[in-house]
């Protein structure tokens, strides 16, 4: 799964990377502790136009009467996304890219202490997750919400967690966004071995209130 992220890439760099028109209300960067329910930058495509736009991380199904009417859906499992009522329409019609600098996962010690790890691409490039999105309009203000698509971890990532986000290469972006026809389902697989690297970081990140670049700095273990 993926439950916490870091985003450090400036908005203009993201817009250039995706050839996308940026919105005026993108979330501030850098943010070294992106938590569920906050706004994240995403990329969508509509009739040939890519947009870099904010969405609430935490997908709200259309039948929720309020945002917390049910489970917080921050991830969508690739294995069931096409059948789950919450996600199946979005999987067909509303896919997005979610660019981040890295993400966190946790392992546990025998005494149940939570040890955080920070995961990035081995080549230093931004990570681009497969996402799905949905508009929800039953509250005082409409919300555009998203979830990250996850799949079973590859062997490398399996040392930290049994699942991982679906990570897309630039060649995959047009297909996932619906610009290159059908067949996006074949992209929902684990990243190649050795595509990711990870290191232990300070348990300070266990708090969703923690901030600053020290959160991603390696520590000895």
GROMACS .gro file of N, CA and C in nm, residues 73 90 115 121 143 181:
model
   18
   73UNK      N    1  -1.047   0.566   0.149
   73UNK     CA    2  -0.997   0.489   0.035
   73UNK      C    3  -0.879   0.562  -0.029
   90UNK      N    4  -1.428   0.462  -1.234
   90UNK     CA    5  -1.308   0.545  -1.243
   90UNK      C    6  -1.196   0.471  -1.315
  115UNK      N    7   0.905   0.105   1.239
  115UNK     CA    8   1.028   0.159   1.183
  115UNK      C    9   1.001   0.210   1.042
  121UNK      N   10   1.294   0.617  -0.645
  121UNK     CA   11   1.348   0.550  -0.764
  121UNK      C   12   1.500   0.544  -0.753
  143UNK      N   13  -1.581   1.814  -0.411
  143UNK     CA   14  -1.444   1.767  -0.392
  143UNK      C   15  -1.404   1.679  -0.509
  181UNK      N   16  -0.557   0.494  -2.642
  181UNK     CA   17  -0.652   0.385  -2.659
  181UNK      C   18  -0.669   0.300  -2.536
   0.00000   0.00000   0.00000
